[in-house]
Coordinates of C-alpha atoms in Angstrom, one line a residue:
M1 CA 220.8 190.3 227.2
K2 CA 218.3 192.0 224.9
L3 CA 218.9 192.7 221.2
H4 CA 219.3 196.4 220.7
L5 CA 218.5 198.5 217.7
L6 CA 221.1 201.3 217.8
D7 CA 220.7 204.7 216.3
R8 CA 223.8 205.3 214.2
S9 CA 222.3 208.3 212.3
N10 CA 225.0 210.8 211.5
L11 CA 224.4 214.4 212.7
S12 CA 227.7 215.7 211.3
N13 CA 228.2 217.2 207.8
S14 CA 229.2 213.8 206.3
S15 CA 227.5 211.0 204.5
F16 CA 229.2 208.3 206.6
T17 CA 230.7 208.3 210.1
T18 CA 234.2 207.3 211.2
K19 CA 235.2 206.8 214.7
V20 CA 238.1 205.3 216.7
N21 CA 236.7 203.6 219.8
E22 CA 239.1 202.9 222.6
Y23 CA 237.8 201.5 226.0
P24 CA 239.1 199.1 228.6
Y25 CA 237.0 196.5 226.7
F26 CA 234.3 196.6 224.0
L27 CA 230.8 197.0 225.1
K28 CA 228.9 193.8 225.5
I29 CA 225.8 194.8 223.5
W30 CA 224.0 192.4 221.2
H31 CA 222.8 194.8 218.6
Y32 CA 222.0 195.7 215.0
H33 CA 221.5 198.9 212.9
P34 CA 220.4 199.9 209.4
E35 CA 223.9 201.0 208.5
L36 CA 226.7 198.7 207.2
E37 CA 229.6 198.7 209.6
L38 CA 233.4 198.3 208.8
V39 CA 235.4 197.4 211.7
V40 CA 239.3 197.4 211.9
V41 CA 240.6 196.0 215.2
L42 CA 243.7 197.9 216.4
K43 CA 244.0 196.4 219.8
S44 CA 242.6 193.5 221.9
E45 CA 241.4 190.0 221.4
G46 CA 238.1 188.2 222.0
T47 CA 235.1 186.7 220.3
C48 CA 233.0 188.2 217.6
F49 CA 229.4 187.1 217.2
V50 CA 227.9 187.9 213.9
G51 CA 224.4 186.4 213.3
D52 CA 224.9 182.8 214.2
S53 CA 228.7 182.8 213.8
V54 CA 231.3 182.7 216.5
E55 CA 234.7 184.0 215.4
K56 CA 238.0 184.7 217.2
F57 CA 239.2 188.3 216.6
G58 CA 242.5 189.9 217.1
I59 CA 244.8 192.8 216.1
G60 CA 244.5 193.7 212.4
D61 CA 241.2 192.0 211.7
I62 CA 238.9 193.7 209.3
V63 CA 235.2 192.8 209.2
L64 CA 232.3 194.2 207.2
I65 CA 228.8 193.7 208.8
G66 CA 225.7 194.2 206.7
K67 CA 222.7 196.3 207.6
N68 CA 220.5 194.9 210.3
L69 CA 222.7 192.0 211.0
P70 CA 222.9 191.4 214.8
H71 CA 226.5 191.3 216.2
M72 CA 228.5 191.7 219.4
W73 CA 232.3 192.1 220.1
L74 CA 233.2 190.3 223.4
N75 CA 236.7 190.7 224.8
D76 CA 238.4 187.8 226.5
E77 CA 237.8 187.5 230.3
G78 CA 241.1 189.1 231.3
Y79 CA 239.9 192.4 229.9
F80 CA 237.1 192.5 232.6
Q81 CA 239.4 192.1 235.6
Q82 CA 239.8 195.1 237.8
S83 CA 243.6 194.7 237.6
S84 CA 243.7 194.6 233.8
K85 CA 245.7 197.1 232.0
E86 CA 244.5 196.0 228.6
T87 CA 242.6 198.2 226.2
A88 CA 240.3 197.5 223.3
K89 CA 240.6 199.8 220.3
A90 CA 239.0 199.7 216.9
I91 CA 238.1 201.9 213.9
A92 CA 234.4 201.7 213.2
I93 CA 232.8 203.2 210.0
H94 CA 229.1 203.3 209.6
F95 CA 227.3 204.1 206.4
K96 CA 224.0 203.4 204.6
Q97 CA 224.2 201.3 201.5
D98 CA 222.8 204.3 199.4
Y99 CA 225.0 206.9 201.2
L100 CA 225.9 208.4 197.9
G101 CA 222.5 208.2 196.4
P102 CA 220.0 205.5 195.6
K103 CA 221.5 204.7 192.2
F104 CA 225.2 205.5 192.6
F105 CA 226.4 201.9 193.3
E106 CA 224.2 200.5 190.5
T107 CA 226.4 202.0 187.8
P108 CA 228.7 199.7 185.8
E109 CA 231.8 201.2 187.5
M110 CA 230.7 200.3 191.0
I111 CA 229.4 196.8 190.4
Y112 CA 232.1 195.2 192.5
I113 CA 231.3 197.4 195.5
L114 CA 227.6 196.7 195.1
E115 CA 228.4 193.0 195.1
L116 CA 230.4 193.6 198.3
F117 CA 227.4 195.1 200.0
E118 CA 225.3 192.1 199.0
R119 CA 227.9 189.7 200.4
A120 CA 228.0 191.8 203.5
R121 CA 224.4 190.7 204.4
F122 CA 226.1 187.6 206.0
G123 CA 229.1 189.4 207.5
I124 CA 232.5 189.2 205.8
K125 CA 235.9 188.7 207.5
F126 CA 238.8 189.7 205.3
L127 CA 241.8 187.3 205.6
N128 CA 245.5 188.1 204.9
I129 CA 244.9 191.8 204.3
N130 CA 247.9 194.0 203.3
K131 CA 248.8 196.2 206.3
N132 CA 248.9 199.1 203.8
L133 CA 245.2 198.9 203.6
I134 CA 244.9 199.4 207.3
T135 CA 247.1 202.4 207.1
D136 CA 245.0 203.8 204.2
I137 CA 241.9 203.5 206.5
Q138 CA 243.7 205.2 209.4
N139 CA 244.9 208.1 207.1
M140 CA 241.3 208.4 205.8
L141 CA 240.2 209.4 209.2
E142 CA 242.2 212.6 209.0
L143 CA 240.6 213.7 205.7
K144 CA 237.4 215.7 205.1
G145 CA 234.9 216.3 202.4
F146 CA 235.6 215.1 198.9
E147 CA 239.1 213.7 199.7
K148 CA 237.7 211.5 202.5
T149 CA 234.8 210.3 200.3
M150 CA 237.2 209.4 197.5
A151 CA 239.5 207.7 199.9
F152 CA 236.7 205.6 201.3
L153 CA 235.6 204.6 197.8
N154 CA 239.1 203.3 197.1
I155 CA 239.0 201.3 200.4
L156 CA 235.7 199.7 199.5
N157 CA 236.9 198.9 196.0
S158 CA 240.1 197.3 197.5
L159 CA 237.9 195.2 199.8
A160 CA 235.5 194.3 197.0
K161 CA 238.4 192.9 194.9
H162 CA 240.0 191.1 197.8
K163 CA 239.7 187.3 197.1
D164 CA 240.6 185.9 200.6
T165 CA 237.4 186.2 202.7
K166 CA 235.2 184.2 205.0
R167 CA 231.4 184.5 205.1
L168 CA 230.3 184.7 208.7
S169 CA 226.6 184.2 209.4
S170 CA 224.5 181.4 207.7
P171 CA 222.0 182.1 205.0
G172 CA 219.3 180.6 207.2
F173 CA 219.9 182.9 210.2
V174 CA 219.9 186.0 207.9
S175 CA 216.8 184.9 206.0
S176 CA 214.9 184.1 209.3
F177 CA 216.0 187.4 211.0
Q178 CA 215.1 189.6 208.0
T179 CA 211.7 187.9 207.2
S180 CA 210.5 187.1 210.7
K181 CA 211.7 190.0 213.0
S182 CA 209.8 189.8 216.2
D183 CA 210.2 190.4 219.9
T184 CA 210.1 186.7 220.5
Q185 CA 212.9 186.0 218.1
D186 CA 215.1 188.8 219.5
I187 CA 214.5 187.6 223.1
V188 CA 215.3 183.9 222.2
H189 CA 218.5 184.7 220.3
A190 CA 219.7 187.1 223.0
Y191 CA 219.1 184.2 225.5
I192 CA 221.0 181.8 223.5
F193 CA 224.1 184.0 222.9
K194 CA 224.2 185.0 226.6
N195 CA 223.9 181.4 227.9
F196 CA 225.1 179.0 225.2
N197 CA 227.9 177.7 227.3
Q198 CA 225.7 177.2 230.4
D199 CA 223.0 174.8 231.1
I200 CA 220.6 176.0 228.3
T201 CA 217.3 174.0 227.7
L202 CA 214.5 174.1 225.2
N203 CA 212.0 174.3 228.0
K204 CA 213.7 177.5 229.4
A205 CA 213.8 179.1 225.9
A206 CA 210.1 178.1 225.4
E207 CA 209.4 179.8 228.7
I208 CA 211.0 183.0 227.7
A209 CA 209.2 182.9 224.5
H210 CA 205.9 182.5 226.3
M211 CA 205.2 179.2 224.3
N212 CA 204.8 175.6 225.2
P213 CA 207.9 173.5 224.4
S214 CA 206.4 171.5 221.5
A215 CA 205.1 174.7 219.8
F216 CA 208.3 176.5 220.4
S217 CA 210.3 173.6 219.0
R218 CA 208.3 173.8 215.7
Y219 CA 208.5 177.6 215.7
F220 CA 212.3 177.6 216.2
K221 CA 212.9 174.9 213.4
R222 CA 210.7 176.8 210.9
I223 CA 212.4 180.1 211.6
N224 CA 216.0 178.9 211.8
Q225 CA 215.9 175.9 209.5
K226 CA 217.4 173.7 212.2
T227 CA 216.4 172.2 215.5
F228 CA 217.1 174.1 218.7
S229 CA 219.6 171.5 219.9
R230 CA 221.5 171.7 216.6
Y231 CA 221.6 175.4 216.8
I232 CA 223.0 175.4 220.3
T233 CA 225.6 172.7 219.3
E234 CA 226.8 174.8 216.4
I235 CA 227.2 177.8 218.5
R236 CA 229.1 175.9 221.0
I237 CA 231.4 174.2 218.5
G238 CA 232.1 177.6 216.9
Y239 CA 233.2 178.9 220.3
A240 CA 235.4 175.8 220.9
C241 CA 237.0 176.5 217.6
K242 CA 237.9 180.0 218.7
L243 CA 239.4 178.6 222.0
L244 CA 241.4 176.0 220.2
L245 CA 242.9 178.6 218.0
E246 CA 243.9 180.8 221.0
N247 CA 246.0 177.7 222.1
K248 CA 245.6 178.8 225.8
Y249 CA 243.5 175.8 227.1
N250 CA 243.6 172.0 226.7
I251 CA 240.9 170.2 224.9
S252 CA 239.3 169.1 228.2
A253 CA 239.0 172.6 229.5
I254 CA 237.6 173.8 226.2
C255 CA 234.9 171.0 226.3
Y256 CA 233.5 172.4 229.5
D257 CA 234.1 176.1 228.8
S258 CA 232.0 175.6 225.6
G259 CA 229.0 174.2 227.4
F260 CA 229.5 170.4 227.0
K261 CA 229.2 168.1 230.0
N262 CA 231.5 165.4 229.0
I263 CA 234.6 165.0 226.6
S264 CA 233.1 162.0 224.6
N265 CA 230.0 164.0 223.6
F266 CA 232.0 167.0 222.9
N267 CA 234.4 165.0 220.5
R268 CA 231.4 163.4 218.9
Q269 CA 229.6 166.6 218.3
F270 CA 232.8 168.3 217.1
K271 CA 233.4 165.7 214.5
L272 CA 229.8 165.9 213.3
I273 CA 229.9 169.6 212.8
M274 CA 233.5 170.1 211.7
N275 CA 234.3 166.7 210.0
C276 CA 237.3 166.3 212.2
T277 CA 238.3 165.9 215.8
P278 CA 239.4 168.8 217.9
S279 CA 243.0 167.6 217.7
E280 CA 242.8 167.2 214.0
Y281 CA 241.3 170.7 213.7
L282 CA 244.1 172.2 215.6
Q283 CA 246.7 170.3 213.7
K284 CA 245.2 171.7 210.4
Y285 CA 245.4 175.2 211.7
E286 CA 249.0 174.9 212.9
K287 CA 250.1 173.7 209.5
R288 CA 248.8 176.9 207.8

């Protein structure tokens, strides 16, 4: 699975693009683009990969993804069955940070939106959003010209002032991706996100990167600010958290589905990363 640079350039008479995507399932493409992307999930469930984060997504979720931040929307396995009648539907809005001019968002009146764009470098998930905002976004799709632009500014302003948010990708990933873009890095991260719950090894990653294992280990730690094994473990635990919250599987099944080979190591690594056991994590969620 290669990391793709997608061309989101707008050919219509508008400074930003709005589209409703509806498919049997979202396309499994690990990609990035120079535009920011605002996504509103209208139908379907699955896993959202943003940078080095792994998040469950579902109906009503709103996510803002910064420019050039790799991401992928992966529906649950049931969506890929031939007999499936499920559909995946989302609103996607793409826009350049300077879509209204290079200095527009630097004015005092727009400072909150400029700060929103800065936070979006890591990806933002908006929690406990009022359903009226989703309605406003849907209504905006029917507008044109000046009215559409003003409606979108109001939506951005509402998101900028919304307090209940979650940062997605880590600063280390964003920094490494932006400062050290290379084919090697793209290939390695694509390999990791495709195979993290399989028998993934440093030697195989080094082979893909055309480096010897010791050199690759040093390279990976320098770029990602953590060891290869720690990086894989964090991705697996993030995926395990997503499965726990779905409440569809028992902890033993989640252990193996996340790429761990035994339950004792899974519990140990989970507590190391999350500061609690899988059972405690689930109990904390259920109490919310």
